[in-house]
Amino acid sequence: MSEGESVTGTPEDADVPDPDEPGEETTEAIPLVVPDPIDNETAATNQAEVEAARDSVARSLVTLGFVAFDGQGTDNTSSGVLVSEELRRHFRRDTYVGIEDVEQGVTFLGRVVEGPFHSPHEIGPDSAISRTTLLHPDRTQFRPTYYAAGTIEILGEITEADVVLPTSTRPRPYSRTFIYPADRLRRMLGLEGDMQLGALLGYDEVAVEADSTSKGFLPRNVGIFGTVGSGKSNTTQVLMEEALRAGWAVVAIDVEGEYVRMNERTDDARLAASLGDRYPTRLPRGIPDCRVYVPNAGMTDAPHPMSFKVPISAVPDEIVADILELSEAQVRMWGAITAQATRNAENAPKPSRMGALAPSRPSATERPYTLSTLIDGLTEESNGVGIPLVPKAGTAEKNTASTLRGKLFKLGRSNMLDWGPTRGTDYLDIDDLLFAQRLSVFDVSETNDTARNIDLISTRSG
């Protein structure tokens, strides 16, 4: 096909309709545009440019050392590295490194976890000359040169898309080790997002962030581990603050009383100045919507705490059995009396202004029974007719009911449940916890174990 020829040509002897006369609708021919093929010279030039870019990146990387032969104590997750005298100034623990294994055609990502350890070149480290030069460096003219060594934890293999994948091998000796560029670490390690958590260890310029919209982070379990005083509580507080800033509702169970004053800004001037230098656009402030809840039986250092009690009907039967150490007979009776109390509540008439339009069953927000209901229902009537919640109880059942009633009295003394002494305390409304950017702290630091367990269980079940 010659240049400019259309795809749908018209033979010379074909009938061509007159455009002024009515007839069938015609379609104008669309010319076919064929792109010019890339010649071999252009392809070679493009490939050369790619290779030149790669070589430029490789030359810009700072070489740290080379992978050493394996010695005693070597494992599958680490490799040794030897660093020459000229390069040992670059050796730092917690530095992320790339390991270019030419033999296997693999680039590994690792992190320096041990070292630097120093050994002399010319003589043994325990020789008399070594000791003399170290003990009297001002008296000796000869000082042996030395190299550095360390251990690199292998984190995985790096793909061309800068993704780290698990690896089933290890770097081989003589593989070049280079310091990984800081600007590529954030993307590779998945440290990008809208929640600022801190800086990468060993890299003050690399911010550690998380994505508040990722279901693989906040809704999942997050572990924070460290020794005493390493900053676990502070890290937890930062995570809570950033989640609130991102629009989450945060509920914290505070077993040490560490978060009850998060509504106040820090009073540490040095800390505020240090953070101000790192985050100049963020001023110290407290959490605007912060509520501290304390069990009715507990105490707190919070300035305006909100006391609450727990409905016994919200505590699972197996938890009651465990707390009260119920026997098998008492467990059966517990199930029977709670079922009977629920039926009584459903059948009881409910006064209402709606008259005939009133619902025949209690609403879902009403409690079918309280601890007082159960205790009263296990009390034998003065006329000796029987036990209200166990109407057909025999002698054995009456003995079981009496023992169970005594245990319920003991449970009531925790002051966490709904019975007479807590009549003036409100129930915990779970819906009040589910407001965006609201922090709800449950301070159980000054609460007995029984009340604390009831509090934690009721919060989870709610």
Coordinates of C-alpha atoms in Angstrom, one line a residue:
M1 CA 0.0 0.0 0.0
S2 CA 1.5 3.3 -1.1
E3 CA 1.7 6.4 1.1
G4 CA -1.6 8.2 1.4
E5 CA -3.7 5.3 0.1
S6 CA -6.8 4.8 2.1
V7 CA -7.9 1.5 3.5
T8 CA -11.2 1.5 1.5
G9 CA -10.3 2.4 -2.0
T10 CA -13.0 2.7 -4.8
P11 CA -12.4 0.9 -8.1
E12 CA -12.6 3.1 -11.2
D13 CA -15.5 1.1 -12.8
A14 CA -17.7 1.2 -9.7
D15 CA -21.0 3.0 -9.6
V16 CA -20.5 6.2 -7.7
P17 CA -23.7 7.7 -6.3
D18 CA -24.5 11.4 -6.9
P19 CA -24.3 13.2 -3.6
D20 CA -27.2 15.5 -4.6
E21 CA -29.6 12.6 -5.1
P22 CA -31.2 10.7 -2.3
G23 CA -29.8 7.2 -1.7
E24 CA -28.1 5.0 0.8
E25 CA -26.0 6.6 3.6
T26 CA -22.3 6.5 2.8
T27 CA -19.4 6.4 5.2
E28 CA -16.2 8.4 4.5
A29 CA -13.1 6.3 4.3
I30 CA -10.8 6.5 7.4
P31 CA -7.1 6.5 6.5
L32 CA -5.0 3.9 8.3
V33 CA -2.0 5.4 10.2
V34 CA 0.8 3.0 10.6
P35 CA 3.5 4.1 13.2
D36 CA 7.0 4.0 12.0
P37 CA 8.8 1.0 13.4
I38 CA 11.7 1.6 15.9
D39 CA 14.8 0.9 14.0
N40 CA 17.7 -1.1 15.5
E41 CA 19.8 2.0 16.0
T42 CA 17.0 3.7 18.1
A43 CA 16.5 0.6 20.2
A44 CA 20.2 0.3 20.9
T45 CA 20.3 3.9 21.9
N46 CA 17.4 3.5 24.3
Q47 CA 19.0 0.4 25.9
A48 CA 22.3 2.2 26.2
E49 CA 20.5 5.1 28.0
V50 CA 18.9 2.6 30.5
E51 CA 22.2 0.9 31.1
A52 CA 23.9 4.3 31.6
A53 CA 21.2 5.3 34.1
R54 CA 21.7 2.1 36.0
D55 CA 25.5 2.6 36.1
S56 CA 25.0 6.1 37.3
V57 CA 22.8 4.9 40.2
A58 CA 25.3 2.1 41.0
R59 CA 28.2 4.6 41.1
S60 CA 26.2 6.9 43.4
L61 CA 25.8 4.1 46.0
V62 CA 28.2 4.1 48.9
T63 CA 30.0 0.8 49.1
L64 CA 30.3 -0.5 52.6
G65 CA 32.2 -3.8 52.2
F66 CA 31.9 -7.3 50.9
V67 CA 30.3 -10.5 52.2
A68 CA 32.7 -12.7 54.1
F69 CA 33.1 -16.4 54.3
D70 CA 30.9 -18.2 56.8
G71 CA 32.4 -19.0 60.2
Q72 CA 31.2 -20.6 63.4
G73 CA 27.7 -19.6 64.6
T74 CA 26.4 -18.7 61.1
D75 CA 22.7 -19.0 60.6
N76 CA 20.2 -18.8 57.8
T77 CA 19.1 -15.3 58.4
S78 CA 22.4 -13.4 58.5
S79 CA 25.7 -12.9 56.8
G80 CA 29.1 -11.5 57.8
V81 CA 30.6 -8.4 56.1
L82 CA 34.2 -7.3 56.0
V83 CA 34.9 -3.5 55.7
S84 CA 38.2 -2.2 54.6
E85 CA 40.2 0.5 56.3
E86 CA 39.1 3.1 53.7
L87 CA 35.4 2.3 54.1
R88 CA 35.0 1.6 57.8
R89 CA 33.9 5.2 58.5
H90 CA 30.6 4.3 56.9
F91 CA 29.9 1.4 59.2
R92 CA 26.9 2.0 61.5
R93 CA 24.5 -0.3 63.2
D94 CA 20.9 -0.2 62.1
T95 CA 22.0 0.9 58.6
Y96 CA 20.0 -0.7 55.8
V97 CA 22.2 -2.1 53.1
G98 CA 21.8 -3.7 49.7
I99 CA 23.8 -6.8 48.8
E100 CA 24.5 -7.3 45.1
D101 CA 25.1 -11.0 44.5
V102 CA 26.3 -11.2 40.9
E103 CA 26.7 -15.0 41.0
Q104 CA 23.1 -15.6 41.8
G105 CA 21.7 -12.5 40.0
V106 CA 20.0 -11.4 43.2
T107 CA 20.0 -8.1 45.2
F108 CA 19.3 -8.6 48.9
L109 CA 18.1 -6.1 51.5
G110 CA 19.7 -6.3 54.9
R111 CA 20.2 -4.4 58.1
V112 CA 23.4 -4.1 60.1
V113 CA 22.7 -5.7 63.5
E114 CA 26.2 -6.3 65.0
G115 CA 29.5 -4.5 64.9
P116 CA 31.8 -2.9 64.0
F117 CA 34.4 -5.4 65.3
H118 CA 38.0 -4.5 64.5
S119 CA 40.9 -6.8 63.7
P120 CA 44.5 -6.1 62.6
H121 CA 45.7 -7.0 59.1
E122 CA 49.4 -7.9 59.6
I123 CA 49.4 -9.6 63.0
G124 CA 47.1 -11.5 65.3
P125 CA 44.9 -9.6 67.7
D126 CA 46.3 -11.4 70.7
S127 CA 50.0 -11.1 69.8
A128 CA 52.6 -9.3 72.0
I129 CA 53.0 -6.6 69.3
S130 CA 49.3 -5.9 69.2
R131 CA 49.1 -5.6 73.0
T132 CA 52.2 -3.4 73.1
T133 CA 50.9 -1.0 70.4
L134 CA 47.6 -0.7 72.2
L135 CA 49.0 -0.3 75.7
H136 CA 51.7 2.2 74.7
P137 CA 50.7 3.8 71.4
D138 CA 52.9 6.8 72.1
R139 CA 56.0 4.7 72.4
T140 CA 55.6 2.6 69.3
Q141 CA 56.3 3.7 65.8
F142 CA 54.5 0.8 64.2
R143 CA 50.8 0.5 64.3
P144 CA 49.1 -2.3 62.4
T145 CA 46.3 -1.3 60.1
Y146 CA 42.9 -2.9 60.9
Y147 CA 39.6 -3.7 59.2
A148 CA 36.1 -3.8 60.5
A149 CA 33.6 -6.7 60.5
G150 CA 30.0 -7.0 61.4
T151 CA 26.8 -9.0 60.9
I152 CA 23.9 -8.2 58.5
E153 CA 20.4 -9.5 59.0
I154 CA 19.0 -10.6 55.6
L155 CA 15.5 -9.2 55.2
G156 CA 14.7 -10.5 51.7
E157 CA 15.3 -10.1 48.0
I158 CA 14.7 -6.8 46.2
T159 CA 12.7 -6.9 43.0
E160 CA 13.0 -4.5 40.1
A161 CA 9.9 -2.7 41.4
D162 CA 11.6 -2.1 44.8
V163 CA 9.5 -4.7 46.6
V164 CA 11.1 -6.9 49.3
L165 CA 10.2 -10.6 49.0
P166 CA 11.1 -13.6 51.2
T167 CA 14.2 -15.4 50.1
S168 CA 15.3 -19.0 50.3
T169 CA 19.0 -18.3 49.9
R170 CA 21.9 -16.2 51.3
P171 CA 24.4 -13.9 49.7
R172 CA 27.6 -15.5 48.5
P173 CA 31.1 -14.3 49.5
Y174 CA 32.6 -11.3 47.6
S175 CA 29.1 -9.9 47.1
R176 CA 29.3 -6.1 47.2
T177 CA 27.4 -4.5 50.1
F178 CA 26.3 -0.9 49.7
I179 CA 24.4 1.6 51.9
Y180 CA 20.8 1.7 50.8
P181 CA 19.6 5.2 49.8
A182 CA 17.3 6.7 52.4
D183 CA 14.9 8.1 49.8
R184 CA 14.1 4.6 48.6
L185 CA 13.6 3.1 52.0
R186 CA 10.3 4.7 52.8
R187 CA 8.6 3.3 49.7
M188 CA 10.3 -0.1 50.0
L189 CA 9.5 -0.6 53.7
G190 CA 5.9 0.7 53.4
L191 CA 6.5 3.7 55.6
E192 CA 4.3 6.1 53.7
G193 CA 0.9 7.4 54.9
D194 CA -1.0 10.1 56.8
M195 CA -0.1 9.0 60.4
Q196 CA 3.2 10.2 61.6
L197 CA 4.7 7.7 64.1
G198 CA 8.4 8.8 64.3
A199 CA 11.7 8.3 62.5
L200 CA 13.4 5.2 61.2
L201 CA 16.0 4.0 63.7
G202 CA 19.4 5.2 62.4
Y203 CA 17.8 7.5 59.8
D204 CA 16.5 10.8 61.3
E205 CA 15.5 12.0 57.9
V206 CA 13.3 9.0 57.1
A207 CA 9.8 9.5 58.6
V208 CA 7.9 6.4 59.7
E209 CA 4.3 6.8 58.7
A210 CA 1.2 4.6 58.3
D211 CA -1.9 4.6 56.2
S212 CA -5.0 5.2 58.4
T213 CA -7.2 3.8 55.5
S214 CA -5.4 0.5 55.2
K215 CA -7.3 -2.4 56.6
G216 CA -4.0 -4.2 57.0
F217 CA -2.9 -1.9 59.8
L218 CA -5.2 -0.4 62.4
P219 CA -8.0 -3.0 62.4
R220 CA -5.4 -5.7 62.8
N221 CA -3.3 -6.6 65.9
V222 CA -0.3 -4.3 66.4
G223 CA 2.5 -5.4 68.7
I224 CA 4.8 -2.9 70.4
F225 CA 7.8 -4.6 72.2
G226 CA 10.7 -3.2 74.1
T227 CA 12.6 -3.2 77.4
V228 CA 11.6 -1.1 80.4
G229 CA 11.9 2.5 79.6
S230 CA 12.4 2.0 75.9
G231 CA 9.3 4.1 75.0
K232 CA 6.4 1.5 74.5
S233 CA 3.9 3.7 76.3
N234 CA 4.9 6.8 74.4
T235 CA 4.7 4.9 71.1
T236 CA 1.2 3.7 72.0
Q237 CA 0.2 7.3 72.9
V238 CA 1.5 8.6 69.5
L239 CA -0.4 5.8 67.7
M240 CA -3.6 6.8 69.6
E241 CA -3.1 10.5 68.8
E242 CA -2.5 9.9 65.1
A243 CA -5.5 7.6 64.9
L244 CA -7.7 10.3 66.4
R245 CA -6.3 12.9 64.0
A246 CA -7.2 10.6 61.2
G247 CA -10.8 10.4 62.3
W248 CA -10.9 7.2 64.3
A249 CA -12.6 6.6 67.6
V250 CA -10.1 5.2 70.1
V251 CA -10.9 3.2 73.2
A252 CA -8.0 2.5 75.6
I253 CA -7.9 0.1 78.6
D254 CA -5.4 1.8 80.9
V255 CA -3.9 -0.7 83.4
E256 CA -1.2 1.7 84.7
G257 CA -3.0 5.1 84.6
E258 CA -0.7 6.4 81.9
Y259 CA -3.2 7.9 79.5
V260 CA -5.7 9.6 81.8
R261 CA -4.3 13.1 81.2
M262 CA -4.0 13.0 77.4
N263 CA -6.4 16.0 77.4
E264 CA -3.5 18.1 78.7
R265 CA -0.5 19.2 76.6
T266 CA 3.0 18.4 77.7
D267 CA 4.6 20.6 80.4
D268 CA 8.2 19.4 79.5
A269 CA 9.7 22.5 77.8
R270 CA 12.7 20.6 76.5
L271 CA 10.5 17.9 74.9
A272 CA 8.3 20.5 73.3
A273 CA 11.3 22.4 71.9
S274 CA 12.8 19.1 70.5
L275 CA 9.5 18.1 68.9
G276 CA 9.0 21.7 67.6
D277 CA 12.3 21.5 65.7
R278 CA 11.3 18.3 64.1
Y279 CA 7.6 19.1 63.5
P280 CA 7.5 22.9 63.2
T281 CA 3.9 22.9 62.0
R282 CA 2.5 20.9 64.9
L283 CA 2.2 22.6 68.3
P284 CA 1.8 20.8 71.6
R285 CA -1.8 20.3 72.6
G286 CA -4.0 17.9 74.4
I287 CA -6.8 15.7 73.0
P288 CA -9.9 17.9 72.8
D289 CA -12.5 15.1 73.2
C290 CA -11.1 12.9 75.9
R291 CA -13.2 11.0 78.4
V292 CA -11.9 8.9 81.3
Y293 CA -14.1 6.1 82.6
V294 CA -13.5 4.5 85.9
P295 CA -15.3 1.5 87.4
N296 CA -17.6 2.3 90.3
A297 CA -15.2 0.3 92.5
G298 CA -12.1 2.0 91.4
M299 CA -10.2 5.3 91.7
T300 CA -8.3 7.5 89.2
D301 CA -6.1 10.5 89.0
A302 CA -8.2 12.0 86.1
P303 CA -9.7 15.4 87.0
H304 CA -13.2 14.6 85.8
P305 CA -13.8 10.8 85.6
M306 CA -17.1 9.2 84.7
S307 CA -18.1 6.2 87.0
F308 CA -20.0 3.4 85.5
K309 CA -21.5 0.0 86.5
V310 CA -21.9 -3.2 84.4
P311 CA -25.2 -5.1 83.9
I312 CA -24.9 -8.6 85.1
S313 CA -27.0 -9.7 82.1
A314 CA -24.2 -8.5 79.9
V315 CA -21.6 -10.8 81.5
P316 CA -21.3 -14.2 79.8
D317 CA -22.3 -17.2 81.8
E318 CA -18.9 -18.9 81.6
I319 CA -17.3 -15.8 83.0
V320 CA -19.6 -15.7 85.9
A321 CA -19.0 -19.3 86.5
D322 CA -15.2 -18.8 86.4
I323 CA -15.2 -15.7 88.7
L324 CA -17.5 -17.3 91.3
E325 CA -16.0 -20.8 91.0
L326 CA -19.4 -22.4 90.5
S327 CA -19.9 -26.1 90.8
E328 CA -21.7 -28.1 88.2
A329 CA -25.0 -27.9 90.1
Q330 CA -24.6 -24.2 90.6
V331 CA -23.8 -23.7 86.9
R332 CA -27.1 -25.5 86.0
M333 CA -29.0 -23.4 88.5
W334 CA -27.4 -20.2 87.2
G335 CA -28.7 -21.0 83.7
A336 CA -32.1 -21.8 85.0
I337 CA -32.6 -18.6 87.1
T338 CA -31.3 -16.3 84.3
A339 CA -33.7 -17.9 81.8
Q340 CA -36.6 -17.6 84.3
A341 CA -35.8 -14.0 85.1
T342 CA -35.7 -13.2 81.3
R343 CA -39.1 -14.8 80.8
N344 CA -40.5 -12.9 83.8
A345 CA -39.3 -9.6 82.3
E346 CA -40.8 -10.5 78.9
N347 CA -44.2 -11.4 80.4
A348 CA -44.4 -8.5 82.8
P349 CA -46.8 -5.7 81.8
K350 CA -45.1 -2.5 80.8
P351 CA -47.0 0.7 81.6
S352 CA -47.0 3.1 78.7
R353 CA -48.9 6.2 77.5
M354 CA -49.3 4.5 74.1
G355 CA -52.1 2.3 75.5
A356 CA -53.1 -0.4 73.1
L357 CA -50.2 0.6 70.8
A358 CA -47.6 -0.3 73.4
P359 CA -45.2 -3.1 72.4
S360 CA -45.8 -6.4 74.1
R361 CA -42.1 -7.1 74.6
P362 CA -39.4 -5.0 76.3
S363 CA -37.1 -3.0 74.0
A364 CA -33.6 -4.2 73.3
T365 CA -32.1 -1.5 75.5
E366 CA -33.9 -2.7 78.6
R367 CA -32.1 -5.1 80.9
P368 CA -34.0 -8.4 81.4
Y369 CA -32.7 -8.7 85.0
T370 CA -30.2 -7.2 87.4
L371 CA -28.0 -8.6 90.2
S372 CA -30.7 -7.5 92.7
T373 CA -33.3 -9.4 90.7
L374 CA -31.3 -12.6 90.9
I375 CA -30.5 -12.2 94.6
D376 CA -34.1 -11.5 95.5
G377 CA -35.2 -14.4 93.2
L378 CA -33.0 -16.8 95.2
T379 CA -34.3 -15.7 98.6
E380 CA -36.8 -18.2 100.0
E381 CA -40.1 -16.6 100.8
S382 CA -41.0 -16.0 104.5
N383 CA -44.1 -18.2 104.3
G384 CA -41.9 -21.1 103.1
V385 CA -43.8 -21.5 99.8
G386 CA -40.6 -21.6 97.8
I387 CA -37.9 -19.7 95.9
P388 CA -39.3 -17.3 93.3
L389 CA -36.9 -18.1 90.5
V390 CA -36.8 -21.9 91.3
P391 CA -40.5 -22.5 92.1
K392 CA -40.3 -26.3 92.2
A393 CA -37.0 -26.6 94.1
G394 CA -36.5 -29.6 96.4
T395 CA -34.2 -29.8 99.4
A396 CA -31.1 -30.2 97.3
E397 CA -32.0 -27.3 94.9
K398 CA -32.7 -25.1 97.9
N399 CA -29.2 -25.7 99.3
T400 CA -27.7 -25.0 95.9
A401 CA -29.8 -21.8 95.6
S402 CA -28.6 -20.7 99.1
T403 CA -25.0 -21.2 98.2
L404 CA -25.3 -19.5 94.9
R405 CA -27.1 -16.5 96.5
G406 CA -24.2 -16.1 98.9
K407 CA -21.7 -16.0 96.0
L408 CA -23.8 -13.4 94.2
F409 CA -23.6 -11.3 97.4
K410 CA -19.9 -11.6 97.2
L411 CA -19.9 -10.6 93.6
G412 CA -22.1 -7.6 94.3
R413 CA -19.5 -6.3 96.9
S414 CA -17.2 -5.6 94.0
N415 CA -19.5 -2.6 93.4
M416 CA -19.3 -3.1 89.7
L417 CA -22.7 -4.6 89.0
D418 CA -26.3 -3.5 89.1
W419 CA -27.7 -4.0 92.6
G420 CA -28.8 -1.8 95.5
P421 CA -25.6 0.1 96.5
T422 CA -24.9 1.0 92.8
R423 CA -28.4 2.3 92.1
G424 CA -27.2 5.9 91.6
T425 CA -24.4 4.9 89.1
D426 CA -25.1 4.9 85.4
Y427 CA -24.6 2.0 83.0
L428 CA -21.8 2.3 80.4
D429 CA -23.3 3.4 77.1
I430 CA -21.2 1.7 74.4
D431 CA -22.6 4.1 71.8
D432 CA -20.9 7.0 73.6
L433 CA -17.5 5.5 72.7
L434 CA -18.1 5.4 68.9
F435 CA -17.6 9.0 68.0
A436 CA -14.9 10.1 65.5
Q437 CA -11.9 11.7 67.1
R438 CA -13.1 10.8 70.6
L439 CA -10.6 9.2 73.1
S440 CA -12.3 7.0 75.7
V441 CA -9.9 5.8 78.4
F442 CA -10.9 3.1 80.9
D443 CA -8.7 3.6 84.0
V444 CA -8.5 0.2 85.8
S445 CA -5.2 0.9 87.5
E446 CA -6.8 1.3 91.0
T447 CA -9.4 -1.4 90.6
N448 CA -9.5 -4.9 92.2
D449 CA -9.0 -7.9 90.0
T450 CA -12.6 -9.0 90.1
A451 CA -13.9 -5.6 89.1
R452 CA -11.2 -5.2 86.5
N453 CA -12.1 -8.5 84.8
I454 CA -15.8 -7.6 84.7
D455 CA -14.9 -4.2 83.3
L456 CA -12.7 -5.7 80.5
I457 CA -15.2 -8.4 79.6
S458 CA -18.2 -6.0 79.5
T459 CA -16.2 -3.6 77.3
R460 CA -15.3 -6.3 74.8
S461 CA -18.8 -7.8 74.7
G462 CA -20.4 -4.4 74.3

